[in-house]
Short mmCIF file of C-alpha atoms and ligand atoms in Angstrom, two decimals:
data_model
loop_
_atom_site.label_atom_id
_atom_site.label_comp_id
_atom_site.label_asym_id
_atom_site.label_seq_id
_atom_site.Cartn_x
_atom_site.Cartn_y
_atom_site.Cartn_z
CA MET E 1 0.00 0.00 0.00
CA ARG E 2 1.21 3.41 -0.88
CA LEU E 3 2.14 5.65 1.99
CA ALA E 4 0.33 8.92 2.25
CA ILE E 5 3.32 11.16 1.88
CA LEU E 6 3.54 14.65 3.19
CA LEU E 7 6.08 17.13 2.02
CA ILE E 8 6.17 19.19 5.10
CA PHE E 9 6.94 22.86 4.76
CA ALA E 10 8.51 23.36 8.12
CA SER E 11 9.07 27.07 7.91
CA LEU E 12 5.46 27.76 8.85
CA ALA E 13 5.59 25.80 12.06
CA LEU E 14 9.00 27.19 12.91
CA HIS E 15 7.96 30.77 12.34
CA ALA E 16 5.23 30.29 14.89
CA GLY E 17 7.76 29.11 17.44
CA ASP E 18 10.30 31.82 16.75
CA SER E 19 10.08 33.53 20.10
CA ALA E 20 10.49 30.27 21.96
CA GLN E 21 13.62 29.42 20.05
CA ASP E 22 15.45 32.60 19.38
CA LYS E 23 18.69 30.72 19.72
CA PRO E 24 18.35 27.26 18.25
CA GLN E 25 21.42 25.28 19.27
CA ALA E 26 22.55 21.71 18.91
CA LYS E 27 22.51 20.08 22.34
CA ASP E 28 25.91 18.52 21.89
CA GLY E 29 28.47 18.25 19.11
CA THR E 30 27.02 15.12 17.48
CA TRP E 31 25.11 17.13 14.89
CA ALA E 32 27.34 20.20 14.74
CA MET E 33 27.21 22.25 11.54
CA ARG E 34 30.19 23.74 9.74
CA TRP E 35 30.86 27.35 8.91
CA ARG E 36 28.74 29.26 6.46
CA VAL E 37 29.93 31.16 3.45
CA TRP E 38 29.29 34.82 2.80
CA CYS E 39 30.07 35.49 -0.83
CA ASP E 40 29.65 38.83 -2.54
CA ALA E 41 30.64 37.82 -6.06
CA GLU E 42 29.58 41.17 -7.50
CA ASN E 43 32.06 43.08 -5.34
CA GLY E 44 34.65 40.30 -5.43
CA PHE E 45 35.09 39.02 -1.87
CA ALA E 46 33.98 36.22 0.45
CA PHE E 47 34.51 35.07 4.01
CA ARG E 48 33.28 32.32 6.29
CA HIS E 49 31.63 32.56 9.69
CA PRO E 50 30.14 30.28 12.36
CA TYR E 51 26.86 28.58 11.49
CA GLU E 52 24.93 30.17 14.35
CA TRP E 53 25.67 33.74 13.29
CA TRP E 54 22.52 35.39 12.07
CA MET E 55 21.77 37.73 9.18
CA PRO E 56 19.34 40.35 10.51
CA GLY E 57 18.35 41.15 6.94
CA MET E 58 19.38 39.39 3.76
CA TYR E 59 20.34 42.66 2.12
CA ASP E 60 21.73 44.48 5.19
CA ASN E 61 25.42 43.56 4.97
CA ALA E 62 25.51 42.69 8.65
CA LEU E 63 25.63 39.73 11.02
CA ASP E 64 24.82 39.14 14.66
CA ARG E 65 26.56 36.51 16.74
CA GLN E 66 23.21 35.54 18.19
CA ARG E 67 19.82 35.87 16.71
CA GLY E 68 17.65 38.77 17.75
CA GLN E 69 20.14 40.70 19.81
CA GLY E 70 20.18 43.78 17.64
CA GLY E 71 16.48 44.37 17.11
CA THR E 72 15.12 45.82 13.90
CA LEU E 73 17.61 47.74 11.91
CA THR E 74 16.43 50.99 10.44
CA LYS E 75 18.61 53.23 8.37
CA LYS E 76 19.18 56.88 7.70
CA GLU E 77 21.42 58.95 5.52
CA GLU E 78 24.25 60.79 7.14
CA THR E 79 26.95 63.08 5.80
CA VAL E 80 30.43 62.46 7.12
CA VAL E 81 33.71 64.12 6.28
CA ILE E 82 36.48 61.82 5.09
CA GLU E 83 39.83 63.45 4.45
CA GLY E 84 38.23 66.81 3.93
CA LYS E 85 35.51 65.53 1.61
CA LYS E 86 31.86 65.25 2.40
CA VAL E 87 30.48 61.77 1.86
CA THR E 88 26.86 60.72 2.20
CA MET E 89 26.38 57.25 3.63
CA ILE E 90 23.60 55.04 4.87
CA VAL E 91 24.06 54.28 8.55
CA PRO E 92 22.10 52.22 11.04
CA ALA E 93 19.76 54.60 12.83
CA ARG E 94 19.32 52.53 15.97
CA ARG E 95 22.40 52.94 18.04
CA ARG E 96 22.97 52.39 21.71
CA SER E 97 25.29 55.37 21.78
CA GLU E 98 26.92 57.66 19.27
CA ASN E 99 29.85 55.35 18.49
CA ASP E 100 28.28 52.04 19.32
CA LEU E 101 27.95 49.25 16.80
CA ASP E 102 24.47 48.01 16.04
CA ARG E 103 25.71 44.72 14.77
CA ASP E 104 28.48 42.31 15.66
CA VAL E 105 29.72 42.33 12.09
CA LEU E 106 29.30 45.02 9.47
CA VAL E 107 30.38 44.17 5.95
CA PHE E 108 31.49 46.95 3.64
CA SER E 109 32.75 47.35 0.10
CA GLU E 110 33.14 50.52 -1.89
CA MET E 111 35.27 52.15 -4.55
CA SER E 112 38.35 53.50 -2.79
CA GLY E 113 38.59 56.82 -4.63
CA GLU E 114 41.29 59.02 -3.12
CA ALA E 115 40.83 57.70 0.41
CA THR E 116 43.45 55.56 2.16
CA ILE E 117 42.54 52.11 3.44
CA ASP E 118 42.82 53.38 7.03
CA ALA E 119 40.51 56.33 6.37
CA LEU E 120 37.86 54.10 4.82
CA GLY E 121 38.19 51.67 7.72
CA ASP E 122 37.77 54.52 10.22
CA LYS E 123 34.69 55.67 8.38
CA HIS E 124 33.02 52.27 8.63
CA ALA E 125 34.16 51.75 12.23
CA LYS E 126 32.77 55.25 12.98
CA ILE E 127 35.80 56.02 15.16
CA PRO E 128 39.52 56.41 14.45
CA LEU E 129 41.42 53.14 14.89
CA ARG E 130 45.07 52.20 15.40
CA TRP E 131 46.25 50.61 12.16
CA GLU E 132 48.86 48.02 11.26
CA ASP E 133 49.63 45.89 8.18
CA PHE E 134 47.81 42.62 7.69
CA ASP E 135 49.76 40.25 5.45
CA TYR E 136 47.10 39.02 3.05
CA TYR E 137 49.51 36.52 1.44
CA ARG E 138 50.74 35.14 4.78
CA LYS E 139 51.56 31.43 4.43
CA ASP E 140 49.22 29.58 6.73
CA PRO E 141 47.29 26.30 6.40
CA THR E 142 44.11 28.25 7.13
CA ARG E 143 44.71 30.56 4.15
CA PRO E 144 45.03 28.36 1.04
CA HIS E 145 42.89 30.91 -0.81
CA ALA E 146 45.64 33.53 -0.44
CA GLU E 147 48.33 31.53 -2.20
CA ALA E 148 49.34 32.81 -5.63
CA LYS E 149 49.74 29.29 -6.99
CA ALA E 150 46.15 28.56 -5.98
CA GLY E 151 44.92 31.44 -8.09
CA ALA E 152 44.83 34.29 -5.55
CA PRO E 153 44.76 37.65 -7.35
CA GLU E 154 47.87 39.82 -7.21
CA GLY E 155 48.19 43.25 -5.64
CA VAL E 156 45.92 42.78 -2.64
CA THR E 157 46.84 44.88 0.40
CA ALA E 158 45.19 44.68 3.78
CA ARG E 159 45.21 46.62 7.05
CA LEU E 160 44.01 45.73 10.51
CA GLY E 161 42.51 48.51 12.63
CA VAL E 162 41.87 48.16 16.34
CA ALA E 163 40.20 50.08 19.13
CA GLU E 164 38.95 49.16 22.60
CA ASP E 165 35.60 47.78 21.50
CA ARG E 166 35.91 47.02 17.78
CA CYS E 167 38.32 46.00 15.07
CA VAL E 168 38.39 46.21 11.30
CA LEU E 169 39.95 44.23 8.51
CA ALA E 170 40.09 46.46 5.43
CA VAL E 171 41.30 44.96 2.17
CA ARG E 172 42.16 46.87 -0.98
CA HIS E 173 41.66 44.99 -4.22
CA GLY E 174 41.61 46.70 -7.58
CA GLY E 175 39.95 50.05 -7.15
CA ARG E 176 37.86 48.83 -4.27
CA THR E 177 38.19 48.49 -0.51
CA SER E 178 36.18 45.78 1.21
CA GLY E 179 36.20 44.49 4.75
CA LEU E 180 34.59 43.76 8.05
CA VAL E 181 33.93 45.80 11.17
CA MET E 182 33.71 43.42 14.11
CA ALA E 183 32.46 44.32 17.56
CA GLY E 184 34.94 43.45 20.32
CA LYS E 185 38.69 43.05 20.31
CA THR E 186 40.69 40.92 17.88
CA ASP E 187 41.01 38.15 20.47
CA ARG E 188 37.24 37.72 20.78
CA GLU E 189 36.10 34.18 19.90
CA HIS E 190 36.12 33.54 16.11
CA THR E 191 37.22 37.07 15.14
CA LYS E 192 40.69 36.11 13.98
CA ALA E 193 39.45 33.03 12.13
CA VAL E 194 36.81 35.09 10.30
CA PHE E 195 39.44 37.68 9.30
CA ASP E 196 41.74 34.87 8.15
CA SER E 197 38.99 33.44 5.96
CA PHE E 198 38.51 36.76 4.16
CA GLU E 199 39.15 36.11 0.50
CA ILE E 200 39.45 38.29 -2.56
CA LEU E 201 37.99 36.61 -5.63
CA PRO E 202 39.95 36.51 -8.89
CA ILE E 203 38.63 38.81 -11.57
CA PRO E 204 38.02 36.85 -14.76
CA VAL E 205 39.98 38.47 -17.59
CA LYS E 206 38.96 38.10 -21.22
CA GLY E 207 41.31 35.85 -23.13
CA LYS E 208 43.07 34.69 -19.96
CA LYS E 209 42.20 31.50 -18.21
CA ILE E 210 41.40 32.75 -14.73
CA ALA E 211 38.83 30.69 -12.88
CA ALA E 212 36.27 32.75 -11.02
CA GLY E 213 34.73 32.11 -7.62
CA THR E 214 36.10 31.29 -4.20
CA TRP E 215 39.04 28.95 -3.77
CA ARG E 216 36.73 26.26 -2.35
CA GLU E 217 34.35 26.68 -5.26
CA ARG E 218 37.22 26.15 -7.69
CA GLN E 219 38.09 22.94 -5.82
CA PHE E 220 34.56 21.69 -6.44
CA ARG E 221 34.84 22.52 -10.12
CA SER E 222 37.93 20.36 -10.36
CA GLY E 223 36.11 17.47 -8.71
CA MET E 224 37.33 17.92 -5.13
CA VAL E 225 35.46 17.48 -1.88
CA PHE E 226 36.49 18.60 1.62
CA ASN E 227 36.74 16.13 4.45
CA ALA E 228 36.05 16.85 8.10
CA ASP E 229 39.59 18.19 8.59
CA GLY E 230 39.15 20.69 5.80
CA LYS E 231 41.48 18.75 3.47
CA THR E 232 40.60 18.24 -0.18
CA LEU E 233 40.08 14.80 -1.64
CA ALA E 234 39.19 13.46 -5.08
CA PRO E 235 36.56 10.76 -4.48
CA LYS E 236 37.66 7.31 -5.61
CA GLY E 237 35.97 3.94 -5.22
CA LYS E 238 33.24 3.12 -2.74
CA TYR E 239 32.45 4.86 0.51
CA LYS E 240 30.35 3.97 3.49
CA PRO E 241 28.18 6.55 5.24
CA VAL E 242 29.95 8.11 8.22
CA ARG E 243 28.98 9.93 11.39
CA TRP E 244 27.66 13.43 10.64
CA THR E 245 30.69 15.22 12.08
CA ASP E 246 33.03 12.99 10.04
CA GLY E 247 31.16 13.89 6.86
CA TRP E 248 32.21 15.81 3.77
CA GLU E 249 31.38 19.20 2.32
CA ILE E 250 31.54 21.09 -0.96
CA GLU E 251 31.19 24.69 -1.96
CA THR E 252 29.61 25.50 -5.32
CA GLU E 253 28.82 28.90 -6.82
CA HIS E 254 25.62 29.28 -4.81
CA PHE E 255 25.65 26.46 -2.23
CA HIS E 256 27.55 25.13 0.74
CA ILE E 257 26.53 21.47 1.04
CA SER E 258 27.47 19.00 3.76
CA GLY E 259 26.65 15.30 3.80
CA GLN E 260 27.53 11.99 5.41
CA THR E 261 26.68 9.47 2.65
CA SER E 262 29.71 9.76 0.38
CA PRO E 263 31.90 12.41 -1.25
CA THR E 264 30.84 11.06 -4.66
CA ARG E 265 27.20 11.81 -3.86
CA LEU E 266 28.13 15.34 -2.79
CA LEU E 267 29.65 16.07 -6.19
CA GLN E 268 26.42 14.90 -7.84
CA HIS E 269 24.35 17.02 -5.48
CA GLY E 270 26.54 20.05 -6.21
CA ALA E 271 25.86 19.86 -9.95
CA TYR E 272 22.17 19.22 -9.35
CA TYR E 273 21.69 22.10 -6.89
CA GLU E 274 23.41 24.54 -9.24
CA ALA E 275 21.04 23.48 -12.02
CA LEU E 276 18.13 24.00 -9.63
CA TYR E 277 19.37 27.47 -8.73
CA LYS E 278 19.42 28.40 -12.37
CA ALA E 279 15.82 27.20 -12.78
CA TYR E 280 14.65 29.39 -9.86
CA ALA E 281 16.68 32.35 -11.09
CA ASP E 282 15.13 31.99 -14.56
CA VAL E 283 11.71 32.48 -12.98
CA TYR E 284 12.64 35.25 -10.52
CA GLU E 285 15.23 36.99 -12.72
CA PRO E 286 16.78 38.82 -9.77
CA GLU E 287 19.17 41.63 -10.67
CA ARG E 288 21.12 40.57 -7.59
CA MET E 289 20.71 38.08 -4.77
CA PRO E 290 21.82 38.42 -1.14
CA PRO E 291 25.50 37.47 -0.53
CA VAL E 292 24.70 34.16 1.13
CA LYS E 293 25.58 30.72 -0.15
CA PHE E 294 22.58 28.47 0.43
CA GLU E 295 23.30 26.11 3.32
CA VAL E 296 22.25 22.48 2.61
CA HIS E 297 22.51 19.47 4.96
CA ILE E 298 22.07 16.05 3.37
CA PHE E 299 21.72 13.30 5.96
CA ASP E 300 21.94 9.62 5.10
CA LEU E 301 19.04 7.81 6.79
CA ALA E 302 15.69 9.02 8.09
CA LYS E 303 16.90 8.34 11.61
CA ASP E 304 19.94 10.59 11.09
CA PHE E 305 17.69 13.34 9.74
CA VAL E 306 15.28 13.03 12.68
CA ALA E 307 18.07 12.94 15.28
CA GLY E 308 19.93 15.84 13.68
CA ALA E 309 16.80 17.98 13.44
CA GLY E 310 15.90 17.09 17.02
CA ALA E 311 19.30 18.24 18.26
CA TRP E 312 18.62 21.63 16.70
CA GLY E 313 15.17 21.88 18.27
CA ILE E 314 13.18 20.93 15.17
CA PRO E 315 10.43 18.35 15.75
CA VAL E 316 9.95 15.97 12.82
CA SER E 317 6.76 14.02 12.32
CA MET E 318 7.31 10.48 11.07
CA GLY E 319 5.09 7.41 11.15
CA GLY E 320 1.34 6.92 11.09
CA GLY E 321 1.43 6.54 7.30
CA SER E 322 3.32 9.70 6.59
CA ILE E 323 6.91 10.80 6.50
CA THR E 324 8.66 14.14 6.27
CA GLY E 325 11.02 14.32 3.32
CA GLY E 326 12.83 17.45 4.29
CA PHE E 327 12.38 21.10 5.08
CA PHE E 328 13.75 24.56 4.81
CA VAL E 329 14.28 26.16 8.23
CA PRO E 330 14.13 29.96 8.09
CA SER E 331 15.33 30.35 11.68
CA LEU E 332 18.52 28.48 10.72
CA LEU E 333 18.59 29.58 7.09
CA SER E 334 19.30 26.03 5.96
CA LEU E 335 17.84 23.18 3.97
CA TRP E 336 17.54 19.70 5.54
CA VAL E 337 17.02 16.55 3.46
CA TYR E 338 18.17 12.91 3.51
CA GLU E 339 19.17 10.29 0.99
CA GLU E 340 16.77 7.61 2.21
CA SER E 341 13.56 9.53 1.48
CA GLY E 342 13.23 7.96 -1.99
CA GLN E 343 13.46 4.41 -0.61
CA LEU E 344 10.82 5.22 2.00
CA GLY E 345 8.47 7.32 -0.07
CA GLY E 346 8.91 6.17 -3.66
CA ASP E 347 10.06 7.74 -6.90
CA ASP E 348 8.31 11.06 -6.33
CA PHE E 349 10.06 11.38 -3.03
CA THR E 350 13.75 11.06 -3.89
CA VAL E 351 16.15 13.46 -2.24
CA GLU E 352 16.33 15.29 -5.60
CA HIS E 353 12.57 15.89 -5.80
CA VAL E 354 12.36 16.90 -2.14
CA SER E 355 15.33 19.23 -2.66
CA ALA E 356 13.67 20.86 -5.69
CA HIS E 357 10.55 21.54 -3.61
CA GLU E 358 12.24 22.71 -0.40
CA CYS E 359 14.93 24.75 -2.10
CA SER E 360 12.18 26.67 -3.89
CA HIS E 361 11.05 27.82 -0.42
CA MET E 362 14.59 28.80 0.42
CA PHE E 363 15.06 30.77 -2.80
CA LEU E 364 11.85 32.68 -2.19
CA HIS E 365 12.79 33.35 1.43
CA VAL E 366 16.26 34.66 0.57
CA ALA E 367 15.17 36.67 -2.49
CA CYS E 368 12.25 38.20 -0.56
CA ASN E 369 14.44 39.19 2.39
CA GLY E 370 12.90 36.66 4.77
CA SER E 371 9.40 38.10 4.33
CA ASN E 372 6.80 36.82 6.82
CA HIS E 373 4.06 38.03 4.51
CA VAL E 374 3.97 35.22 1.95
CA PRO E 375 0.62 33.42 1.60
CA THR E 376 1.04 29.63 1.70
CA TRP E 377 -0.68 29.05 -1.63
CA ILE E 378 1.92 31.03 -3.56
CA ASN E 379 4.92 29.60 -1.71
CA GLU E 380 3.70 25.99 -2.03
CA GLY E 381 2.35 26.43 -5.55
CA LEU E 382 5.81 27.53 -6.71
CA ALA E 383 7.46 24.65 -4.83
CA VAL E 384 5.18 22.15 -6.56
CA TYR E 385 6.00 23.75 -9.91
CA PHE E 386 9.64 22.74 -9.34
CA GLU E 387 9.33 19.48 -7.38
CA SER E 388 8.70 17.11 -10.30
CA GLY E 389 11.53 18.40 -12.49
CA LYS E 390 14.40 16.28 -13.77
CA PHE E 391 18.13 16.77 -14.16
CA LYS E 392 19.00 16.35 -17.85
CA ASN E 393 22.37 17.05 -19.49
CA GLY E 394 23.41 19.34 -16.67
CA SER E 395 20.15 21.32 -16.62
CA PHE E 396 17.07 21.17 -14.46
CA VAL E 397 13.94 20.75 -16.58
CA THR E 398 10.60 21.33 -14.87
CA ALA E 399 7.96 18.64 -15.34
CA PHE E 400 4.23 18.39 -14.93
CA PRO E 401 3.16 17.21 -11.43
CA ARG E 402 0.90 14.64 -13.02
CA GLU E 403 -0.30 12.76 -9.98
CA ARG E 404 -1.28 15.88 -8.03
CA VAL E 405 -3.08 17.44 -10.99
CA GLU E 406 -4.94 14.29 -12.07
CA ARG E 407 -6.26 13.82 -8.56
CA LEU E 408 -7.46 17.42 -8.60
CA GLN E 409 -9.07 17.04 -12.03
CA SER E 410 -11.06 14.03 -10.90
CA ILE E 411 -12.29 15.89 -7.80
CA TYR E 412 -13.26 18.93 -9.88
CA SER E 413 -15.18 16.69 -12.28
CA ASP E 414 -17.16 15.22 -9.37
CA THR E 415 -17.83 18.40 -7.39
CA ASN E 416 -17.42 21.22 -9.90
CA ARG E 417 -15.89 23.44 -7.23
CA MET E 418 -12.51 24.17 -5.75
CA LEU E 419 -11.40 22.39 -2.56
CA MET E 420 -11.29 25.77 -0.88
CA LYS E 421 -12.52 29.09 -2.26
CA PRO E 422 -9.81 31.49 -3.49
CA ASP E 423 -10.82 33.78 -0.59
CA TRP E 424 -9.72 31.18 1.91
CA TYR E 425 -6.25 30.98 0.38
CA LEU E 426 -5.52 34.64 -0.16
CA ASP E 427 -4.51 35.49 3.38
CA HIS E 428 -3.76 31.97 4.64
CA LYS E 429 -0.21 31.47 5.96
CA GLY E 430 -0.53 28.14 7.77
CA HIS E 431 -0.67 24.46 6.87
CA ILE E 432 -2.51 23.09 3.85
CA ASP E 433 -3.37 19.41 3.40
CA ALA E 434 -1.93 16.99 0.86
CA LEU E 435 -4.69 17.39 -1.76
CA GLN E 436 -4.44 21.16 -1.65
CA TYR E 437 -0.88 21.05 -3.00
CA GLY E 438 -2.35 20.25 -6.41
CA GLU E 439 -4.81 23.10 -6.08
CA VAL E 440 -2.24 25.74 -5.11
CA TYR E 441 -0.05 24.58 -7.99
CA ALA E 442 -3.01 25.09 -10.34
CA MET E 443 -3.63 28.56 -8.88
CA VAL E 444 -0.01 29.62 -9.40
CA HIS E 445 -0.02 28.10 -12.88
CA PHE E 446 -3.21 29.98 -13.71
CA TRP E 447 -1.74 33.36 -12.71
CA VAL E 448 1.96 33.00 -13.46
CA PHE E 449 3.14 30.17 -15.70
CA GLY E 450 0.03 29.86 -17.84
CA ALA E 451 -0.41 33.60 -18.25
CA GLY E 452 2.37 34.28 -20.73
CA LYS E 453 4.61 37.29 -20.57
CA GLU E 454 2.17 39.22 -18.42
CA GLY E 455 2.16 36.48 -15.78
CA LYS E 456 5.91 36.58 -15.53
CA THR E 457 6.07 40.37 -15.41
CA ARG E 458 3.49 40.43 -12.64
CA PHE E 459 5.40 37.80 -10.72
CA HIS E 460 8.54 39.98 -10.79
CA THR E 461 6.62 42.95 -9.47
CA PHE E 462 5.05 40.70 -6.86
CA TRP E 463 8.18 39.14 -5.35
CA LYS E 464 9.87 42.51 -5.26
CA ALA E 465 6.87 43.84 -3.32
CA LEU E 466 7.38 40.97 -0.85
CA ARG E 467 11.07 41.85 -0.66
CA GLY E 468 10.03 45.39 0.16
CA GLY E 469 7.93 44.11 3.08
CA GLU E 470 4.46 44.40 1.55
CA GLU E 471 1.69 42.08 2.79
CA GLY E 472 1.48 39.22 0.29
CA ASN E 473 -2.30 39.08 -0.14
CA LEU E 474 -2.54 42.84 -0.71
CA ALA E 475 0.36 42.78 -3.15
CA PHE E 476 -1.25 39.88 -5.00
CA GLU E 477 -4.58 41.65 -5.37
CA ARG E 478 -2.90 44.88 -6.39
CA ILE E 479 -0.58 43.29 -8.94
CA PHE E 480 -2.41 40.24 -10.29
CA MET E 481 -6.10 40.91 -9.78
CA GLU E 482 -6.36 44.57 -10.68
CA THR E 483 -7.55 43.98 -14.25
CA MET E 484 -10.02 41.31 -13.22
CA ILE E 485 -11.46 43.48 -10.44
CA LYS E 486 -11.87 46.34 -12.91
CA THR E 487 -13.52 44.17 -15.55
CA LYS E 488 -15.85 42.42 -13.14
CA GLY E 489 -16.81 45.55 -11.25
CA ASN E 490 -15.68 44.61 -7.73
CA ARG E 491 -13.48 42.26 -5.71
CA GLU E 492 -16.20 39.72 -4.86
CA ALA E 493 -17.24 39.36 -8.48
CA ALA E 494 -13.58 39.02 -9.50
CA ILE E 495 -13.01 36.20 -6.99
CA ARG E 496 -16.15 34.40 -8.23
CA ALA E 497 -14.92 34.76 -11.79
CA TRP E 498 -11.47 33.48 -10.77
CA GLU E 499 -12.96 30.34 -9.25
CA ALA E 500 -15.08 29.67 -12.34
CA GLU E 501 -12.13 30.20 -14.67
CA MET E 502 -9.91 28.04 -12.47
CA LEU E 503 -12.26 25.07 -12.78
CA THR E 504 -12.24 25.30 -16.57
CA TYR E 505 -8.48 25.88 -16.59
CA VAL E 506 -7.74 22.79 -14.50
CA LYS E 507 -10.14 20.57 -16.45
CA LYS E 508 -9.24 21.74 -19.95
CA LYS E 509 -5.86 23.46 -20.01
CA LEU E 510 -3.68 21.92 -17.29
CA LYS E 511 -1.90 19.11 -19.10
CA GLY E 512 1.56 17.56 -19.07
ZN1 ZN A 601 6.47 23.09 0.66
#
C-alpha cells in the first residue's frame, strides 16, 4: 500500500515558534554544523563565519553573533567628512550610543577613490582606529585561498585597525576596498578566524584562463570534496556513510553542502543544486541576490535526519502513514534533506525531488528578504511547480506534477468546485493538506506560468513587493487581480470569476 506522503513545509511551524527558540542550538556536538559562506561575487570578496551567526536582513550587509540581539535595523542617511571631503552614507539609525555598533559584524565594500585604506576603515568603524599591516599573502594552512599558486589575485593589500571595543579588517583589491567591522577586540572568539577566511575573488579576464569564484568553489569545479579536517580529496571507489561530524562538504557557486553518505554523492548534489538554482533564477530573474551561499545538509538515513533535526530543536513528524522528506528552516537559514527519502516514499520522493521543492522555499525566502508576509498558496504552488523536475544534461527541466493534478481534475469533475474558495487561500499562511498542494499549484499556474509574458512580469513585481515588506495578499490583489477586479466591477465578483475560470483551466488546459 502506498504511503500517504507529506512534504512538510517546516518554515510555517518554525515561524510560529520563533520567540520560543530565538537561539536554536545543537545540544551537543554530534550534529554540529560547519561554517557558512558569505560570498559577494559582485564586489569580489567572500569570508566564512560560524553557522549560528545570524543575518538580521538578507540585504543588510551585517551579522549578529546571536539571533535577535540587535532588534530591527532601520537606516538613515548621514553626511560624514572623510579626508576633507563630504560623503553621504547610509548608517544604522538605531544605536545604543553615538559610536556604538548596532551589529556584531558590518560588511562593507566601496570604490576606494582618493581615500586611504585606514581612512575608509575609520569611516566604517565610525571612530579612528590604530592601524597596522595585515599580510594578506601570509603562508598559513588556514589561508590556502591567499596563495598565488592557488589562483589568488595579485596586488591585494590589507590593514588591521583596532580600538577598545571594535576592530576592522580592510582589504584593498583593484579600485575597491572591502572588509569587516567586528564588535569586540581581535582576540574575541572567532574574530581572527573570520578575518583569516577573508578572501578576494579573482577577476576573470577576457582571453586569460582565470577561474572565477572562491578557492573552495574552484576545488569543487575540479572534482574535489572537503573532508572533516578541511582537506581536499578526489573521491575514488566506494564509501560507506559516516557519522555526521566525520562527513564531507563542498562549496559550489551558490551552495555550501554537507553530507555523510559519500563524497561522490556530494559532487552529484553540487551539480544538481546549481542546475536548480538556475531554474529558480530563470523564474525570478533577480538583478542581484543576497550574498549568502545556500546552506544544505544532506543526511543519510531518516533516523539521522530526525536525530539531527531534534538536536537543533526541530520536531519531525514520522510514522502513522506519513513521512517528512525534508524542510527549509528559516530560523537556521538552511535546507535539511536525507538520501533515504526515496526508498521510503517512492520515486516522487527522492532526495532530488524533495530538494527541488524545499529549495524553492529557500530561494523565495532569501530573495524576498525573509518576508513573513507570503501566503502559503503562492509559496507551495511555486514549490510544486519545481518538485517534479528532472536533471537532464546538466540542466534542471521542470515537469508536470501529473499525480497531483490528475487527482485534482477528478475531484473537480465530481464536485465542480474548488477544494477551498480562493478567498480562503488569499490570506492563509498556515498548513494546507496533501490534496491542496495540487490546487495551489493550479492557482499559481493559472496566474503566473500559464499567463504568458504578463504572468511573468506580474510575478517579478510581486516578489519585489514581498522583498520590500508588503503584505502578500494585498500585493497579490494589487498586482495580479487589478484587471479582473476592474472588468468584473468589484473584488467579490472578481473572486467568483477566478474560481469559475480556475475550474475550466484545470479541467481543460492543465496538461503535461
Ligand atoms: Zn512546501
